[in-house]
Amino acid sequence: MKTLISNYYNIFKRMIMLSDSSGMLQFSFEKAGNITKDDFDSNDVFIFDTKVHIFVWIGKRTSVDERKNALGYAH
């Protein structure tokens, strides 16, 4: 039963990247399902949506603009 519940929640998890590498802030869908810490990149901001909680991950090497806007875009 525990595996069934775990699989159910993995289906709905999704990861969205916020990046300004193109010169302007843009969202892009990165991945859905089973997401691990290896999926996150220190150069960007990621919004991790579990459908129960939303987490904002701000990489160590993100730009000032990405950091400044990360929480506002996640809201």
Short mmCIF file of N, CA, C and O in Angstrom, two decimals:
data_model
loop_
_atom_site.label_atom_id
_atom_site.label_comp_id
_atom_site.label_asym_id
_atom_site.label_seq_id
_atom_site.Cartn_x
_atom_site.Cartn_y
_atom_site.Cartn_z
N MET A 1 0.82 -1.20 0.00
CA MET A 1 0.00 0.00 0.00
C MET A 1 0.87 1.26 0.00
O MET A 1 0.55 2.24 -0.66
N LYS A 2 1.96 1.22 0.76
CA LYS A 2 2.86 2.38 0.83
C LYS A 2 3.41 2.72 -0.56
O LYS A 2 3.50 3.88 -0.93
N THR A 3 3.78 1.70 -1.34
CA THR A 3 4.29 1.93 -2.69
C THR A 3 3.22 2.54 -3.58
O THR A 3 3.50 3.43 -4.36
N LEU A 4 2.00 2.10 -3.45
CA LEU A 4 0.90 2.64 -4.23
C LEU A 4 0.69 4.12 -3.94
O LEU A 4 0.55 4.93 -4.85
N ILE A 5 0.74 4.48 -2.67
CA ILE A 5 0.58 5.89 -2.28
C ILE A 5 1.76 6.71 -2.79
O ILE A 5 1.59 7.80 -3.33
N SER A 6 2.97 6.18 -2.65
CA SER A 6 4.16 6.87 -3.14
C SER A 6 4.09 7.10 -4.65
O SER A 6 4.38 8.18 -5.14
N ASN A 7 3.69 6.09 -5.39
CA ASN A 7 3.55 6.23 -6.85
C ASN A 7 2.47 7.24 -7.22
O ASN A 7 2.62 7.99 -8.18
N TYR A 8 1.41 7.27 -6.46
CA TYR A 8 0.33 8.22 -6.71
C TYR A 8 0.84 9.66 -6.62
O TYR A 8 0.58 10.47 -7.48
N TYR A 9 1.61 9.96 -5.57
CA TYR A 9 2.12 11.32 -5.41
C TYR A 9 3.21 11.64 -6.42
O TYR A 9 3.34 12.79 -6.85
N ASN A 10 4.00 10.66 -6.85
CA ASN A 10 5.03 10.91 -7.86
C ASN A 10 4.43 11.31 -9.19
O ASN A 10 5.03 12.06 -9.95
N ILE A 11 3.26 10.81 -9.51
CA ILE A 11 2.61 11.15 -10.77
C ILE A 11 2.35 12.65 -10.88
O ILE A 11 2.46 13.25 -11.93
N PHE A 12 2.03 13.28 -9.76
CA PHE A 12 1.62 14.67 -9.78
C PHE A 12 2.73 15.67 -9.53
O PHE A 12 2.52 16.87 -9.67
N LYS A 13 3.91 15.21 -9.17
CA LYS A 13 5.02 16.14 -8.93
C LYS A 13 5.50 16.71 -10.25
O LYS A 13 5.54 16.03 -11.26
N ARG A 14 5.85 17.99 -10.21
CA ARG A 14 6.42 18.59 -11.42
C ARG A 14 7.45 19.64 -11.04
O ARG A 14 7.42 20.23 -9.96
N MET A 15 8.36 19.87 -11.96
CA MET A 15 9.47 20.78 -11.73
C MET A 15 9.49 21.80 -12.86
O MET A 15 9.47 21.44 -14.04
N ILE A 16 9.53 23.06 -12.48
CA ILE A 16 9.52 24.16 -13.45
C ILE A 16 10.75 25.01 -13.19
O ILE A 16 11.08 25.32 -12.05
N MET A 17 11.44 25.38 -14.25
CA MET A 17 12.66 26.19 -14.12
C MET A 17 12.36 27.64 -14.46
O MET A 17 11.64 27.93 -15.42
N LEU A 18 12.93 28.54 -13.67
CA LEU A 18 12.89 29.97 -13.96
C LEU A 18 14.31 30.38 -14.27
O LEU A 18 15.21 30.23 -13.45
N SER A 19 14.52 30.90 -15.48
CA SER A 19 15.87 31.24 -15.91
C SER A 19 15.87 32.52 -16.73
O SER A 19 14.89 32.83 -17.41
N ASP A 20 16.97 33.24 -16.65
CA ASP A 20 17.12 34.44 -17.47
C ASP A 20 18.28 34.28 -18.46
O ASP A 20 18.84 35.25 -18.94
N SER A 21 18.63 33.05 -18.78
CA SER A 21 19.75 32.79 -19.69
C SER A 21 19.51 33.36 -21.10
O SER A 21 20.46 33.64 -21.82
N SER A 22 18.25 33.58 -21.46
CA SER A 22 17.94 34.13 -22.78
C SER A 22 17.93 35.66 -22.78
O SER A 22 17.73 36.28 -23.81
N GLY A 23 18.14 36.27 -21.61
CA GLY A 23 18.11 37.72 -21.51
C GLY A 23 16.84 38.24 -20.84
O GLY A 23 16.75 39.40 -20.49
N MET A 24 15.84 37.38 -20.70
CA MET A 24 14.62 37.74 -19.99
C MET A 24 14.16 36.54 -19.17
O MET A 24 14.47 35.39 -19.51
N LEU A 25 13.47 36.80 -18.08
CA LEU A 25 13.01 35.71 -17.22
C LEU A 25 11.96 34.88 -17.93
O LEU A 25 10.99 35.42 -18.47
N GLN A 26 12.17 33.57 -17.96
CA GLN A 26 11.24 32.68 -18.62
C GLN A 26 11.04 31.42 -17.79
O GLN A 26 11.98 30.92 -17.16
N PHE A 27 9.83 30.89 -17.82
CA PHE A 27 9.50 29.61 -17.21
C PHE A 27 9.66 28.53 -18.27
O PHE A 27 9.34 28.74 -19.43
N SER A 28 10.09 27.36 -17.83
CA SER A 28 10.06 26.21 -18.72
C SER A 28 9.78 24.96 -17.90
O SER A 28 10.33 24.79 -16.81
N PHE A 29 8.92 24.12 -18.42
CA PHE A 29 8.61 22.86 -17.77
C PHE A 29 9.83 21.96 -17.92
O PHE A 29 10.33 21.78 -19.03
N GLU A 30 10.31 21.39 -16.82
CA GLU A 30 11.51 20.57 -16.87
C GLU A 30 11.22 19.08 -16.76
O GLU A 30 11.78 18.29 -17.50
N LYS A 31 10.36 18.71 -15.81
CA LYS A 31 10.17 17.29 -15.55
C LYS A 31 8.93 17.06 -14.72
O LYS A 31 8.53 17.92 -13.94
N ALA A 32 8.35 15.88 -14.85
CA ALA A 32 7.22 15.47 -14.01
C ALA A 32 7.47 14.05 -13.53
O ALA A 32 8.22 13.30 -14.15
N GLY A 33 6.85 13.71 -12.42
CA GLY A 33 6.98 12.35 -11.90
C GLY A 33 8.03 12.25 -10.83
O GLY A 33 8.07 13.04 -9.90
N ASN A 34 8.93 11.29 -10.98
CA ASN A 34 9.97 11.04 -9.98
C ASN A 34 11.08 12.08 -10.13
O ASN A 34 11.85 12.05 -11.10
N ILE A 35 11.19 12.98 -9.18
CA ILE A 35 12.18 14.07 -9.23
C ILE A 35 13.14 13.88 -8.06
O ILE A 35 12.72 13.68 -6.92
N THR A 36 14.43 13.96 -8.36
CA THR A 36 15.46 13.79 -7.33
C THR A 36 16.30 15.05 -7.23
O THR A 36 16.23 15.93 -8.10
N LYS A 37 17.15 15.12 -6.21
CA LYS A 37 17.99 16.31 -6.04
C LYS A 37 18.96 16.50 -7.20
O LYS A 37 19.38 17.61 -7.48
N ASP A 38 19.29 15.44 -7.91
CA ASP A 38 20.18 15.55 -9.07
C ASP A 38 19.54 16.30 -10.23
O ASP A 38 20.23 16.72 -11.15
N ASP A 39 18.22 16.47 -10.20
CA ASP A 39 17.51 17.18 -11.26
C ASP A 39 17.65 18.70 -11.14
O ASP A 39 17.35 19.43 -12.08
N PHE A 40 18.09 19.17 -9.99
CA PHE A 40 18.21 20.61 -9.75
C PHE A 40 19.60 21.10 -10.16
O PHE A 40 20.59 20.42 -9.95
N ASP A 41 19.66 22.31 -10.75
CA ASP A 41 20.91 22.89 -11.24
C ASP A 41 21.20 24.15 -10.44
O ASP A 41 20.33 25.01 -10.27
N SER A 42 22.42 24.31 -9.99
CA SER A 42 22.81 25.46 -9.16
C SER A 42 22.77 26.79 -9.90
O SER A 42 22.89 27.84 -9.29
N ASN A 43 22.62 26.76 -11.21
CA ASN A 43 22.62 27.99 -12.00
C ASN A 43 21.24 28.61 -12.17
O ASN A 43 21.12 29.69 -12.74
N ASP A 44 20.20 27.93 -11.70
CA ASP A 44 18.84 28.40 -11.95
C ASP A 44 17.95 28.27 -10.72
O ASP A 44 18.35 27.71 -9.70
N VAL A 45 16.75 28.78 -10.86
CA VAL A 45 15.70 28.68 -9.84
C VAL A 45 14.71 27.63 -10.31
O VAL A 45 14.36 27.58 -11.50
N PHE A 46 14.26 26.80 -9.38
CA PHE A 46 13.28 25.77 -9.72
C PHE A 46 12.09 25.87 -8.78
O PHE A 46 12.24 26.12 -7.59
N ILE A 47 10.93 25.68 -9.34
CA ILE A 47 9.70 25.60 -8.56
C ILE A 47 9.29 24.13 -8.60
O ILE A 47 9.10 23.55 -9.67
N PHE A 48 9.21 23.53 -7.43
CA PHE A 48 8.90 22.12 -7.29
C PHE A 48 7.51 22.01 -6.70
O PHE A 48 7.26 22.39 -5.57
N ASP A 49 6.58 21.53 -7.50
CA ASP A 49 5.17 21.47 -7.13
C ASP A 49 4.77 20.02 -6.88
O ASP A 49 4.82 19.19 -7.78
N THR A 50 4.38 19.71 -5.64
CA THR A 50 3.96 18.36 -5.30
C THR A 50 2.45 18.22 -5.29
O THR A 50 1.93 17.16 -4.98
N LYS A 51 1.74 19.27 -5.59
CA LYS A 51 0.28 19.37 -5.52
C LYS A 51 -0.21 19.43 -4.07
O LYS A 51 -1.38 19.64 -3.85
N VAL A 52 0.69 19.23 -3.12
CA VAL A 52 0.37 19.41 -1.71
C VAL A 52 1.11 20.63 -1.19
O VAL A 52 0.58 21.43 -0.44
N HIS A 53 2.37 20.78 -1.65
CA HIS A 53 3.22 21.91 -1.27
C HIS A 53 3.95 22.41 -2.51
O HIS A 53 4.16 21.67 -3.46
N ILE A 54 4.36 23.67 -2.44
CA ILE A 54 5.21 24.24 -3.49
C ILE A 54 6.51 24.68 -2.83
O ILE A 54 6.50 25.39 -1.82
N PHE A 55 7.63 24.25 -3.40
CA PHE A 55 8.95 24.61 -2.90
C PHE A 55 9.66 25.43 -3.95
O PHE A 55 9.54 25.14 -5.15
N VAL A 56 10.42 26.42 -3.50
CA VAL A 56 11.24 27.21 -4.42
C VAL A 56 12.70 26.91 -4.09
O VAL A 56 13.13 27.09 -2.96
N TRP A 57 13.41 26.42 -5.07
CA TRP A 57 14.82 26.08 -4.90
C TRP A 57 15.64 27.12 -5.65
O TRP A 57 15.47 27.30 -6.86
N ILE A 58 16.49 27.83 -4.93
CA ILE A 58 17.31 28.89 -5.53
C ILE A 58 18.75 28.41 -5.52
O ILE A 58 19.36 28.25 -4.47
N GLY A 59 19.29 28.17 -6.70
CA GLY A 59 20.66 27.67 -6.83
C GLY A 59 21.69 28.70 -6.37
O GLY A 59 21.44 29.91 -6.40
N LYS A 60 22.84 28.22 -5.97
CA LYS A 60 23.91 29.10 -5.46
C LYS A 60 24.44 30.06 -6.51
O LYS A 60 24.93 31.13 -6.18
N ARG A 61 24.37 29.70 -7.78
CA ARG A 61 24.93 30.55 -8.83
C ARG A 61 23.86 31.22 -9.69
O ARG A 61 24.08 31.52 -10.86
N THR A 62 22.69 31.47 -9.11
CA THR A 62 21.63 32.15 -9.86
C THR A 62 21.95 33.63 -9.98
O THR A 62 22.70 34.19 -9.19
N SER A 63 21.34 34.27 -10.95
CA SER A 63 21.55 35.71 -11.14
C SER A 63 20.74 36.48 -10.09
O SER A 63 19.83 35.95 -9.46
N VAL A 64 21.09 37.73 -9.93
CA VAL A 64 20.39 38.60 -8.98
C VAL A 64 18.91 38.70 -9.35
O VAL A 64 18.04 38.63 -8.48
N ASP A 65 18.62 38.83 -10.64
CA ASP A 65 17.24 38.95 -11.10
C ASP A 65 16.44 37.68 -10.81
O ASP A 65 15.28 37.75 -10.39
N GLU A 66 17.06 36.53 -11.01
CA GLU A 66 16.38 35.27 -10.72
C GLU A 66 16.07 35.16 -9.22
O GLU A 66 14.96 34.79 -8.84
N ARG A 67 17.04 35.49 -8.39
CA ARG A 67 16.83 35.43 -6.94
C ARG A 67 15.74 36.39 -6.49
O ARG A 67 14.90 36.06 -5.66
N LYS A 68 15.81 37.60 -7.01
CA LYS A 68 14.88 38.64 -6.60
C LYS A 68 13.43 38.27 -6.94
O LYS A 68 12.50 38.60 -6.20
N ASN A 69 13.22 37.58 -8.03
CA ASN A 69 11.88 37.29 -8.51
C ASN A 69 11.37 35.87 -8.23
O ASN A 69 10.22 35.57 -8.50
N ALA A 70 12.19 35.02 -7.67
CA ALA A 70 11.85 33.61 -7.50
C ALA A 70 10.57 33.39 -6.72
O ALA A 70 9.66 32.70 -7.17
N LEU A 71 10.46 33.98 -5.54
CA LEU A 71 9.28 33.76 -4.71
C LEU A 71 8.03 34.39 -5.31
O LEU A 71 6.95 33.82 -5.22
N GLY A 72 8.18 35.54 -5.92
CA GLY A 72 7.03 36.20 -6.54
C GLY A 72 6.45 35.38 -7.69
O GLY A 72 5.23 35.27 -7.83
N TYR A 73 7.31 34.77 -8.49
CA TYR A 73 6.82 33.95 -9.59
C TYR A 73 6.20 32.65 -9.10
O TYR A 73 5.28 32.12 -9.71
N ALA A 74 6.70 32.13 -7.99
CA ALA A 74 6.15 30.88 -7.45
C ALA A 74 4.77 31.10 -6.87
O ALA A 74 3.94 30.20 -6.87
N HIS A 75 4.53 32.30 -6.40
CA HIS A 75 3.25 32.60 -5.78
C HIS A 75 2.17 32.50 -6.83
O HIS A 75 1.12 32.06 -6.77
#
